[in-house]
XYZ file of C-alpha atoms in Angstrom:
696
model
C -15.592 17.171 24.778
C -15.751 13.722 23.270
C -14.085 10.954 25.240
C -11.266 9.683 22.976
C -11.171 6.313 24.751
C -14.505 5.586 23.026
C -12.976 6.025 19.522
C -11.651 3.243 17.296
C -10.063 4.096 13.935
C -9.787 0.783 12.134
C -9.144 -0.593 8.648
C -10.353 -3.834 7.173
C -7.762 -5.381 4.894
C -7.147 -8.710 3.188
C -6.490 -10.551 -0.067
C -8.858 -10.186 -3.037
C -12.027 -12.196 -2.382
C -11.459 -12.960 1.300
C -14.657 -11.035 2.024
C -13.549 -7.629 3.365
C -16.319 -5.637 1.746
C -18.967 -8.179 2.775
C -17.639 -8.046 6.366
C -17.853 -4.232 6.288
C -21.457 -4.462 5.019
C -22.365 -6.778 7.916
C -20.760 -4.456 10.440
C -22.770 -1.521 9.059
C -25.985 -3.549 9.235
C -25.321 -4.711 12.793
C -24.502 -1.204 13.983
C -27.732 0.108 12.447
C -25.969 2.245 9.843
C -27.781 0.623 6.895
C -31.050 -1.303 6.947
C -30.716 -3.454 3.846
C -27.460 -5.247 3.221
C -25.945 -4.775 -0.241
C -24.090 -7.709 -1.754
C -20.795 -7.481 -3.625
C -21.854 -10.126 -6.155
C -24.975 -8.069 -6.998
C -22.759 -5.012 -7.411
C -24.679 -3.265 -4.627
C -22.205 -3.060 -1.744
C -22.306 0.261 0.119
C -18.575 0.937 0.148
C -18.014 -0.152 -3.483
C -19.745 2.797 -5.088
C -17.655 3.288 -8.265
C -19.153 1.737 -11.443
C -15.837 -0.022 -12.049
C -16.018 -1.591 -8.572
C -19.596 -2.824 -8.888
C -18.848 -4.381 -12.271
C -15.639 -6.197 -11.396
C -16.745 -7.084 -7.846
C -13.513 -5.684 -6.398
C -12.714 -2.703 -4.210
C -10.504 -0.079 -5.872
C -10.589 2.921 -3.565
C -10.577 2.778 0.188
C -13.987 3.957 1.394
C -14.501 5.565 4.800
C -17.531 5.190 6.996
C -18.492 5.863 10.626
C -20.759 3.778 12.855
C -21.430 3.089 16.560
C -21.258 -0.124 18.615
C -21.833 -0.296 22.358
C -21.409 3.511 22.765
C -18.094 3.440 20.886
C -17.520 5.354 17.668
C -15.933 3.272 14.897
C -14.289 5.012 11.910
C -13.882 2.180 9.413
C -11.888 2.174 6.186
C -12.556 -0.696 3.753
C -9.340 -1.050 1.738
C -8.806 -2.783 -1.627
C -7.181 -6.208 -1.741
C -5.916 -6.152 -5.300
C -2.140 -5.802 -5.620
C -2.296 -2.967 -8.177
C -3.967 -0.800 -5.529
C -1.692 -1.484 -2.552
C -0.959 2.238 -2.366
C -4.538 2.611 -1.033
C -3.862 0.062 1.709
C -0.521 1.633 2.552
C -1.877 5.132 2.983
C -4.919 3.934 4.946
C -2.740 2.019 7.405
C -0.743 5.197 7.895
C -3.705 6.959 9.536
C -5.355 4.028 11.339
C -4.851 2.890 14.911
C -5.938 -0.715 14.469
C -7.050 -3.198 11.841
C -9.060 -6.314 11.144
C -7.198 -8.769 8.903
C -9.736 -10.918 7.065
C -8.611 -14.320 5.764
C -10.624 -16.717 3.629
C -11.422 -19.986 5.437
C -10.610 -22.033 2.341
C -8.006 -19.831 0.584
C -6.053 -19.123 3.784
C -3.146 -16.698 3.811
C -2.862 -15.463 0.233
C -0.093 -13.364 -1.380
C -1.861 -10.040 -1.008
C -2.558 -10.711 2.647
C 1.200 -11.157 3.091
C 1.927 -7.763 1.492
C -0.756 -6.021 3.549
C 0.415 -7.760 6.715
C 3.958 -6.571 6.004
C 2.714 -2.982 5.531
C 0.773 -3.236 8.801
C 3.885 -4.535 10.604
C 5.920 -1.620 9.233
C 3.227 0.829 10.367
C 3.026 -1.029 13.731
C -0.756 -1.319 13.589
C -2.454 -3.597 16.156
C -4.799 -6.138 14.546
C -7.417 -8.763 15.241
C -7.831 -11.615 12.755
C -11.155 -12.781 11.319
C -11.168 -16.100 9.462
C -14.163 -15.714 7.154
C -16.157 -17.944 4.777
C -16.214 -21.002 7.055
C -19.453 -22.006 5.281
C -17.488 -22.573 2.041
C -16.302 -25.837 0.522
C -12.811 -26.725 1.722
C -12.905 -24.295 4.663
C -10.638 -25.252 7.556
C -10.192 -22.834 10.466
C -7.288 -24.717 12.086
C -5.327 -24.871 8.831
C -5.615 -21.088 8.384
C -4.406 -20.554 11.976
C -1.334 -22.689 11.183
C -0.697 -20.646 8.007
C -0.839 -17.395 9.982
C 1.961 -18.798 12.157
C 4.032 -20.222 9.287
C 3.536 -17.784 6.409
C 3.123 -14.513 8.324
C 5.318 -15.458 11.274
C 2.588 -14.040 13.519
C 1.168 -15.354 16.783
C -2.616 -15.908 16.507
C -4.461 -15.985 19.857
C -7.507 -18.170 19.176
C -10.593 -16.547 20.751
C -13.393 -18.524 19.056
C -13.736 -22.042 17.606
C -16.143 -23.031 14.802
C -19.141 -25.277 15.473
C -19.592 -27.440 12.380
C -17.901 -26.616 9.066
C -18.861 -25.945 5.402
C -22.662 -26.471 5.048
C -22.999 -27.480 8.708
C -21.355 -24.297 10.070
C -23.780 -23.191 12.797
C -21.915 -20.903 15.141
C -18.874 -20.366 17.323
C -17.555 -21.194 20.765
C -16.313 -18.193 22.754
C -13.144 -19.665 24.281
C -12.885 -17.142 27.131
C -16.472 -17.346 28.468
C -16.815 -21.030 27.433
C -20.227 -20.393 25.859
C -21.509 -21.327 22.405
C -23.195 -18.819 20.087
C -25.565 -20.632 17.706
C -27.333 -18.815 14.837
C -30.584 -20.081 13.305
C -31.155 -20.433 9.537
C -32.973 -17.112 9.120
C -29.705 -15.460 8.026
C -30.381 -12.578 10.441
C -27.328 -11.624 12.517
C -29.400 -10.920 15.637
C -31.070 -14.369 15.660
C -28.658 -16.307 17.846
C -28.772 -17.908 21.270
C -26.043 -18.402 23.819
C -25.970 -22.035 24.973
C -23.599 -24.564 26.514
C -20.731 -25.890 24.412
C -21.693 -29.033 22.403
C -20.219 -32.171 24.042
C -17.899 -33.029 21.156
C -16.149 -29.628 21.487
C -15.884 -29.401 25.288
C -12.423 -30.923 25.529
C -11.050 -28.825 22.650
C -12.565 -25.613 24.073
C -10.992 -26.261 27.502
C -7.612 -26.930 25.876
C -7.751 -23.672 23.865
C -8.847 -21.727 26.966
C -5.770 -22.917 28.819
C -3.539 -21.821 25.910
C -5.321 -18.464 25.828
C -4.760 -17.772 29.522
C -1.124 -18.931 29.389
C -0.408 -16.548 26.490
C -2.341 -13.648 28.043
C -0.747 -13.723 31.515
C 2.731 -13.420 29.968
C 1.844 -9.710 29.780
C 1.714 -9.338 33.580
C 4.381 -10.856 35.849
C 2.248 -10.849 39.029
C -0.657 -12.632 37.339
C 1.770 -15.087 35.781
C 3.268 -16.015 39.159
C -0.203 -16.439 40.662
C -1.343 -18.545 37.686
C 1.690 -20.826 38.026
C 0.729 -21.372 41.637
C -2.695 -22.520 40.456
C -4.707 -19.322 40.885
C -6.852 -18.509 37.836
C -6.997 -14.801 36.911
C -10.392 -13.063 36.643
C -11.947 -12.556 33.192
C -11.345 -8.808 33.649
C -7.607 -9.374 34.230
C -7.349 -11.704 31.232
C -9.019 -9.106 28.984
C -6.663 -6.417 30.259
C -3.669 -8.632 29.386
C -5.058 -9.452 25.930
C -5.553 -5.733 25.302
C -1.953 -4.975 26.291
C -0.497 -7.829 24.195
C -2.587 -6.879 21.151
C -1.463 -3.270 21.392
C 2.191 -4.344 21.620
C 1.791 -6.757 18.652
C 2.756 -9.715 20.880
C -0.220 -11.654 19.469
C -3.377 -11.180 17.397
C -6.799 -12.211 18.776
C -8.275 -14.579 16.173
C -11.987 -15.022 15.460
C -13.964 -17.103 12.983
C -17.293 -16.974 11.200
C -19.088 -16.288 7.954
C -19.830 -12.675 7.085
C -22.086 -13.689 4.201
C -24.229 -15.891 6.483
C -24.105 -13.246 9.260
C -22.449 -15.555 11.785
C -19.760 -14.472 14.226
C -19.505 -10.755 13.366
C -20.731 -9.495 16.770
C -17.757 -11.073 18.517
C -15.359 -9.356 16.104
C -16.988 -5.979 16.847
C -16.675 -6.664 20.584
C -12.994 -7.487 20.027
C -12.430 -4.175 18.214
C -13.710 -2.377 21.310
C -12.129 -4.668 23.908
C -8.690 -5.143 22.379
C -7.845 -2.590 19.672
C -6.324 0.712 20.830
C -8.055 4.079 21.118
C -6.283 6.995 19.348
C -4.583 8.047 22.601
C -3.043 4.595 23.154
C -1.077 4.470 19.909
C 2.466 5.804 19.633
C 1.971 9.385 18.434
C 3.087 10.319 14.899
C 6.639 11.733 14.721
C 7.180 15.278 13.422
C 9.894 15.819 10.825
C 12.101 18.721 9.816
C 10.672 20.598 6.817
C 14.012 20.999 5.023
C 15.697 17.628 5.597
C 12.752 15.303 6.276
C 14.631 13.955 9.332
C 12.649 13.330 12.577
C 12.897 16.290 14.996
C 12.289 14.169 18.083
C 8.900 15.827 18.694
C 5.588 14.002 18.260
C 1.952 14.933 17.573
C 0.373 14.034 20.916
C -3.253 12.992 20.448
C -5.197 15.582 22.414
C -7.714 18.311 21.639
C -5.741 20.715 23.884
C -2.660 20.709 21.618
C -2.179 22.898 18.498
C -3.777 21.549 15.302
C -1.826 18.856 13.417
C -3.540 16.837 10.708
C -2.526 14.710 7.723
C -4.263 14.685 4.330
C -4.097 11.014 3.371
C -6.420 10.753 0.395
C -8.006 12.968 -2.232
C -11.152 12.005 -4.038
C -13.194 13.704 -6.693
C -16.908 12.968 -6.660
C -20.150 14.516 -7.762
C -20.009 17.130 -4.989
C -16.490 18.330 -5.802
C -13.005 17.546 -4.517
C -12.846 15.856 -1.123
C -9.716 15.799 1.008
C -9.694 13.061 3.654
C -7.947 14.179 6.824
C -6.872 12.410 9.983
C -6.643 14.885 12.863
C -3.827 13.927 15.238
C -4.047 16.810 17.661
C -6.071 19.960 18.268
C -9.469 20.970 16.906
C -10.595 21.803 13.371
C -13.550 24.172 12.990
C -15.507 25.439 10.016
C -14.180 28.813 8.844
C -10.767 28.281 10.446
C -7.558 29.157 8.583
C -4.952 26.381 8.485
C -1.394 26.274 7.142
C -0.249 23.656 4.630
C 3.357 23.246 5.801
C 4.392 21.670 2.477
C 3.368 24.616 0.269
C 3.688 27.298 2.962
C 0.223 28.595 1.981
C -2.839 28.954 4.184
C -6.334 27.711 3.354
C -9.717 28.436 4.894
C -11.759 25.419 5.950
C -15.138 25.574 4.202
C -17.460 22.586 4.500
C -16.430 19.651 6.683
C -18.246 16.349 6.345
C -18.367 12.965 7.990
C -18.356 10.283 5.318
C -20.479 7.226 4.898
C -19.150 5.732 1.629
C -20.513 8.308 -0.829
C -23.107 9.978 1.420
C -22.174 12.668 3.876
C -23.213 14.524 7.023
C -22.168 18.167 7.554
C -19.988 18.944 10.592
C -19.078 22.249 12.241
C -16.096 20.945 14.231
C -13.871 17.898 14.540
C -11.034 17.079 16.903
C -8.011 14.901 17.617
C -8.728 11.268 16.703
C -11.321 12.075 14.028
C -11.164 11.042 10.378
C -13.190 13.489 8.283
C -13.312 14.984 4.798
C -13.071 18.648 3.805
C -14.787 19.841 0.626
C -13.071 22.014 -1.963
C -9.482 22.403 -0.726
C -7.325 23.863 -3.503
C -3.647 22.996 -3.107
C -3.554 20.033 -0.767
C -2.009 16.756 -1.992
C -1.759 13.311 -0.418
C 0.750 13.365 2.449
C 0.582 17.132 3.147
C 0.404 18.329 6.754
C -2.243 20.848 7.832
C -1.406 22.737 10.993
C -1.991 25.818 13.122
C -0.363 28.838 11.342
C 1.215 29.909 14.675
C 2.696 26.447 15.288
C 3.997 25.160 11.946
C 5.085 21.507 11.806
C 5.412 18.625 9.360
C 4.141 15.100 10.020
C 6.098 12.114 8.737
C 5.316 11.952 4.995
C 4.294 8.908 2.936
C 6.547 7.088 0.487
C 4.976 5.706 -2.678
C 6.232 2.970 -5.008
C 7.645 3.787 -8.467
C 5.437 2.767 -11.428
C 6.780 -0.106 -13.575
C 4.504 -0.102 -16.615
C 3.436 2.615 -19.034
C 1.104 3.076 -22.023
C 0.921 5.876 -24.577
C -2.566 7.344 -25.086
C -4.148 10.008 -27.245
C -7.756 11.231 -27.439
C -9.779 9.893 -30.404
C -10.965 13.377 -31.357
C -9.058 16.661 -31.279
C -11.744 18.341 -29.151
C -11.047 16.134 -26.126
C -7.421 17.189 -25.610
C -8.196 19.859 -23.029
C -10.884 17.728 -21.373
C -8.355 14.880 -21.020
C -5.790 17.228 -19.442
C -8.218 18.409 -16.741
C -9.459 14.876 -15.990
C -5.951 13.419 -15.733
C -4.952 16.278 -13.407
C -7.733 15.258 -10.998
C -6.837 11.558 -11.230
C -3.149 12.138 -10.479
C -4.104 14.083 -7.340
C -6.258 11.136 -6.195
C -3.712 8.382 -6.775
C -0.004 8.998 -6.029
C 1.050 5.731 -7.713
C -0.411 6.927 -11.043
C 2.039 9.126 -12.962
C 1.468 11.044 -16.187
C 4.179 12.448 -18.472
C 4.305 13.972 -21.934
C 6.840 12.542 -24.352
C 8.612 15.681 -25.530
C 9.641 14.254 -28.918
C 6.337 12.733 -30.018
C 3.950 14.855 -27.935
C 2.185 11.659 -26.768
C 0.712 11.396 -23.268
C 2.288 8.544 -21.273
C 0.326 6.982 -18.371
C 2.411 5.048 -15.843
C 1.109 2.723 -13.161
C 1.543 -0.348 -10.982
C 0.172 -2.976 -13.388
C -2.123 -3.712 -16.338
C -5.325 -3.700 -14.271
C -4.364 -0.377 -12.684
C -3.991 1.318 -16.089
C -7.059 -0.473 -17.523
C -9.210 1.031 -14.814
C -7.718 4.505 -15.298
C -8.572 4.391 -19.020
C -12.064 3.159 -18.116
C -12.590 6.023 -15.634
C -11.474 8.564 -18.252
C -14.027 7.154 -20.671
C -16.981 6.794 -18.321
C -16.559 9.459 -15.680
C -15.047 12.158 -17.871
C -16.300 11.144 -21.339
C -12.841 11.018 -22.955
C -12.355 8.186 -25.483
C -8.689 7.202 -25.825
C -6.585 5.354 -28.346
C -4.284 3.168 -26.271
C -0.819 2.031 -27.443
C 1.027 -1.153 -26.491
C 2.121 -1.399 -22.828
C 5.772 -0.384 -22.354
C 8.183 -1.752 -19.770
C 10.238 0.623 -17.635
C 13.705 -0.590 -18.716
C 16.765 0.969 -17.064
C 20.499 0.980 -17.796
C 23.500 0.432 -15.552
C 27.243 -0.317 -15.899
C 29.280 -3.412 -15.075
C 32.871 -2.149 -14.959
C 34.784 0.472 -13.006
C 36.680 3.010 -15.093
C 39.101 5.867 -14.392
C 39.104 8.754 -16.868
C 39.818 12.420 -17.383
C 37.991 15.163 -19.307
C 38.903 18.755 -20.120
C 36.437 21.380 -21.262
C 38.192 24.314 -22.936
C 36.666 27.076 -25.005
C 38.467 30.225 -26.046
C 36.558 32.950 -27.786
C 36.860 36.744 -27.518
C 36.806 37.911 -23.879
C 36.905 35.368 -21.048
C 36.970 31.695 -22.018
C 35.744 28.559 -20.256
C 37.993 26.014 -18.612
C 37.438 22.974 -16.389
C 39.409 19.722 -16.098
C 38.184 16.752 -14.026
C 39.745 13.382 -13.188
C 37.154 10.877 -11.995
C 36.283 7.241 -11.396
C 32.932 5.734 -12.428
C 31.968 2.398 -10.906
C 28.847 0.185 -10.518
C 26.893 0.911 -7.293
C 24.948 -1.476 -5.052
C 21.576 -2.563 -6.549
C 18.921 -0.014 -5.549
C 21.474 2.676 -4.622
C 20.619 5.039 -7.520
C 23.191 7.749 -8.371
C 25.898 8.594 -5.836
C 28.534 11.313 -6.082
C 31.558 11.835 -3.842
C 34.697 13.874 -4.009
C 38.150 12.972 -2.704
C 40.024 15.943 -4.210
C 42.848 17.128 -1.962
C 44.841 20.348 -2.070
C 42.200 22.462 -3.834
C 43.018 21.423 -7.426
C 39.276 21.816 -8.012
C 37.789 24.439 -5.628
C 34.953 23.168 -3.403
C 32.435 25.642 -4.821
C 32.492 23.760 -8.146
C 31.592 20.338 -6.652
C 27.798 20.908 -6.797
C 28.068 21.952 -10.470
C 30.044 18.789 -11.321
C 27.524 16.621 -9.429
C 24.647 18.409 -11.209
C 26.296 17.777 -14.585
C 26.597 14.033 -13.982
C 23.160 13.701 -12.326
C 21.454 15.517 -15.219
C 22.917 13.041 -17.702
C 21.669 9.989 -15.730
C 18.219 10.489 -17.304
C 19.461 9.071 -20.635
C 21.831 6.123 -20.758
C 24.354 5.406 -23.540
C 22.635 2.271 -24.917
C 19.018 3.150 -25.660
C 18.396 6.369 -23.760
C 16.767 4.776 -20.666
C 17.454 6.287 -17.212
C 20.660 5.008 -15.558
C 20.578 3.321 -12.122
C 23.158 2.353 -9.494
C 26.259 4.307 -10.561
C 28.907 5.863 -8.287
C 31.010 8.787 -9.496
C 34.094 9.838 -7.550
C 35.943 13.040 -8.393
C 39.602 12.620 -7.318
C 41.535 15.342 -9.137
C 41.428 18.027 -11.806
C 42.562 21.575 -12.436
C 41.081 25.034 -12.883
C 41.974 28.423 -14.332
C 41.799 31.503 -12.111
C 39.983 33.589 -14.765
C 38.294 31.168 -17.158
C 36.875 28.581 -14.716
C 33.228 28.843 -13.638
C 30.465 26.585 -12.315
C 29.022 26.399 -15.837
C 32.378 25.284 -17.308
C 32.654 22.451 -14.770
C 29.014 21.398 -15.313
C 29.695 21.150 -19.081
C 32.892 19.177 -18.325
C 30.872 16.650 -16.259
C 28.355 16.224 -19.088
C 31.164 15.642 -21.602
C 32.788 13.176 -19.189
C 29.550 11.175 -18.968
C 29.272 10.944 -22.768
C 32.935 9.954 -23.058
C 33.172 7.371 -20.289
C 29.820 5.623 -19.901
C 30.054 3.642 -23.173
C 33.457 2.321 -21.963
C 32.128 1.142 -18.561
C 30.383 -1.996 -19.859
C 26.847 -0.568 -20.102
C 24.028 -3.044 -19.625
C 20.234 -3.011 -20.013
C 18.296 -4.071 -16.900
C 14.600 -4.949 -16.695
C 11.952 -4.989 -13.913
C 11.386 -8.448 -12.404
C 7.991 -9.149 -10.845
C 7.188 -11.341 -7.858
C 4.440 -13.510 -9.359
C 2.090 -15.698 -7.360
C -0.042 -18.147 -9.371
C -2.841 -20.297 -8.021
C -3.691 -23.329 -10.178
C -5.744 -26.546 -9.832
C -3.605 -29.691 -9.267
C -4.175 -31.027 -12.812
C -2.571 -27.986 -14.473
C 0.575 -27.505 -12.365
C 2.917 -28.926 -15.028
C 1.457 -26.708 -17.781
C 1.618 -23.576 -15.645
C 5.244 -24.173 -14.611
C 6.221 -24.972 -18.197
C 4.586 -21.748 -19.344
C 6.340 -19.664 -16.645
C 9.683 -21.196 -17.674
C 9.023 -20.194 -21.294
C 8.460 -16.669 -19.995
C 11.993 -16.704 -18.512
C 10.541 -17.222 -15.017
C 12.504 -18.558 -12.020
C 10.269 -20.871 -9.946
C 10.882 -20.121 -6.263
C 8.360 -22.229 -4.391
C 5.397 -24.592 -4.737
C 2.825 -24.935 -1.999
C -0.041 -27.467 -2.152
C -3.365 -26.274 -0.693
C -6.779 -27.973 -0.389
C -8.113 -26.833 -3.736
C -4.921 -26.453 -5.766
C -1.296 -25.362 -5.766
C 0.318 -21.966 -5.281
C 3.421 -21.356 -7.378
C 5.738 -18.467 -6.538
C 8.121 -17.250 -9.221
C 10.185 -14.260 -10.337
C 9.309 -13.315 -13.932
C 10.361 -10.357 -16.122
C 7.485 -7.880 -16.533
C 7.941 -7.811 -20.323
C 6.871 -11.473 -20.475
C 3.732 -11.015 -18.355
C 1.497 -8.905 -20.604
C -1.918 -10.469 -21.172
C -0.971 -13.342 -18.850
C -4.402 -13.614 -17.213
C -6.087 -14.639 -20.510
C -3.416 -17.236 -21.148
C -3.602 -18.620 -17.591
C -7.385 -18.961 -17.854
C -6.999 -20.937 -21.093
C -4.481 -23.369 -19.524
C -6.565 -23.864 -16.340
C -10.086 -23.802 -17.908
C -10.755 -20.495 -16.163
C -9.848 -21.667 -12.627
C -6.367 -20.148 -12.310
C -5.658 -16.806 -10.608
C -2.514 -14.781 -10.179
C -1.161 -11.606 -8.661
C 2.168 -9.846 -9.116
C 4.120 -6.927 -7.705
C 7.433 -5.295 -8.568
C 10.437 -6.934 -6.909
C 13.805 -5.763 -8.341
C 15.833 -5.067 -11.506
C 18.019 -7.690 -13.227
C 20.193 -7.648 -16.401
C 18.370 -8.481 -19.678
C 19.638 -11.430 -21.728
C 21.650 -10.356 -24.788
C 18.975 -11.183 -27.393
C 16.249 -9.281 -25.478
C 18.534 -6.275 -24.972
C 19.358 -6.163 -28.705
C 15.648 -6.155 -29.615
C 14.838 -3.379 -27.162
C 17.764 -1.205 -28.340
C 16.822 -1.723 -32.010
C 13.198 -0.711 -31.282
C 14.287 2.438 -29.442
C 16.532 3.387 -32.397
C 13.610 2.900 -34.797
C 11.420 5.145 -32.640
C 14.038 7.886 -32.638
C 14.485 7.613 -36.430
C 10.723 7.816 -36.942
C 10.509 10.961 -34.806
C 13.155 12.697 -36.899
């Protein structure tokens, strides 16, 4: 039996370029997992093993790896920072017990770190903070700590202080033990000595130690009383309090260093072991009802004695075949075992099980509660499916993925690649739940939908390089929607008399605008059985089926409430079909009268620009119909937050680089839908009409 208290399942997450992957590399080197460190900027990092990652210097897929530190087993997932791939961060957080949030010493708390932090709060994941890149120009540890308080609304518990800054960054002060760790210039992580705190930092270190103890003892009333009476708690007691507070998200132990220069990483690894929870200390995952998806009140207790419960959280296709990443919550998984997929109701036999190290693997014969492993060659398992003991079926809480907001039409350059493209896209959709593929029934084109331009760019690139399918790519399309602005009361009768029994259904209904984000809602207030209850589902189905194509340009309809309040039926001629047809006719009759309106996706855009270009950037965003929300000066430039329609943001990065001489950066994510201005709506409707004409 493995002792679960020696396990740590952690993720490393942060904004693009804060140094997550470099930090992961250093951890692997320190724990003896790799002997030569790969660098991101050389395209040789261990966990960035896709060609597209090495080339762009960004992480796209979360990579899993296992290593050991001080007799503890660390399962580490390096997650991407780029906003188009947040689905990777979201699903990794779902199966982790703790995390390391990496922030850039000069960039501070950036937009993506806010999104990831919000996800981690929702998933209630305990975290330690590592402020990285303190050797960089403009780095300022204390400023970043302030930002964590202000921007993230979090409580950082400062555990180390930097000695020197930028080029003079030499090491760190351990606030708790009041010792200084100084590294030499060899760049080797193990070449450090523990010495007394430099004189100029003694006062500051003592001040921070007092704050640390005051915050920690709040977790234990007895210690707090003793401390107020002047009795200092032992280091062991303080650590116990920090561990409890970290686990309860009361505060986040905060460390500093430079991963690239190999300074300060050991203390972060110690913190992972000292303060982040073991699998048994985290609230167990709730089980849900298969039919309704509601929680049943039971949980998957983390223990090898319990029946098997595991969650497939990621699917990856590589040169050895399809890999399904699984987090085991309870029970034991052995090679050759038969497990039940509670989503499909089918059983599968477990063939090869492997422990992953980026893209290398070690064969396993068994794994147990708390482990994160991969299984080779599972057939019908998708992201979010539960694998369990066939005699004890259960469903773990599923994952919710964001809706795509941008689409492109593609077709293979040569006829021969059609089938090849189909197979490749099938594999890619299984790997990435935020990537959706549809076929346009009228034109026969293949439509790829995703979270942003970069997301779709990379998908097209993977199709070309990994699967050898060259595509012709159309213009990006925005996911417009339609809604209504007025309430309307109306009546519709469907009557058809032909030999034999006829069809009859009359409905009286109200259609009114719903709350933003409410989708389609149907209710019935019919009294006295004028329309029998058994026809309600047919009427609802009729209306719901028509919501796919709105009256203006055929876009799906959002946020509409339909209330059925009266009607009549015929004892012989009425049927469910008759009432469904009546509802469809009612939709066609009434929607054009309810003030239909085109609405468009609005993106939350975050632009970073040097001081000199702020005016140009704001002017440009205004021209793009943007609403400026906030401006925040930093050391090296200004961050501008704005809401901008997606249709105006295509190709923005090239334009931004021109305005800022290549120094600007931006990120964006979907925020909400808003009505289109009249002139834009007219253009869009005219284009849709043209398309339909052309197809005829």
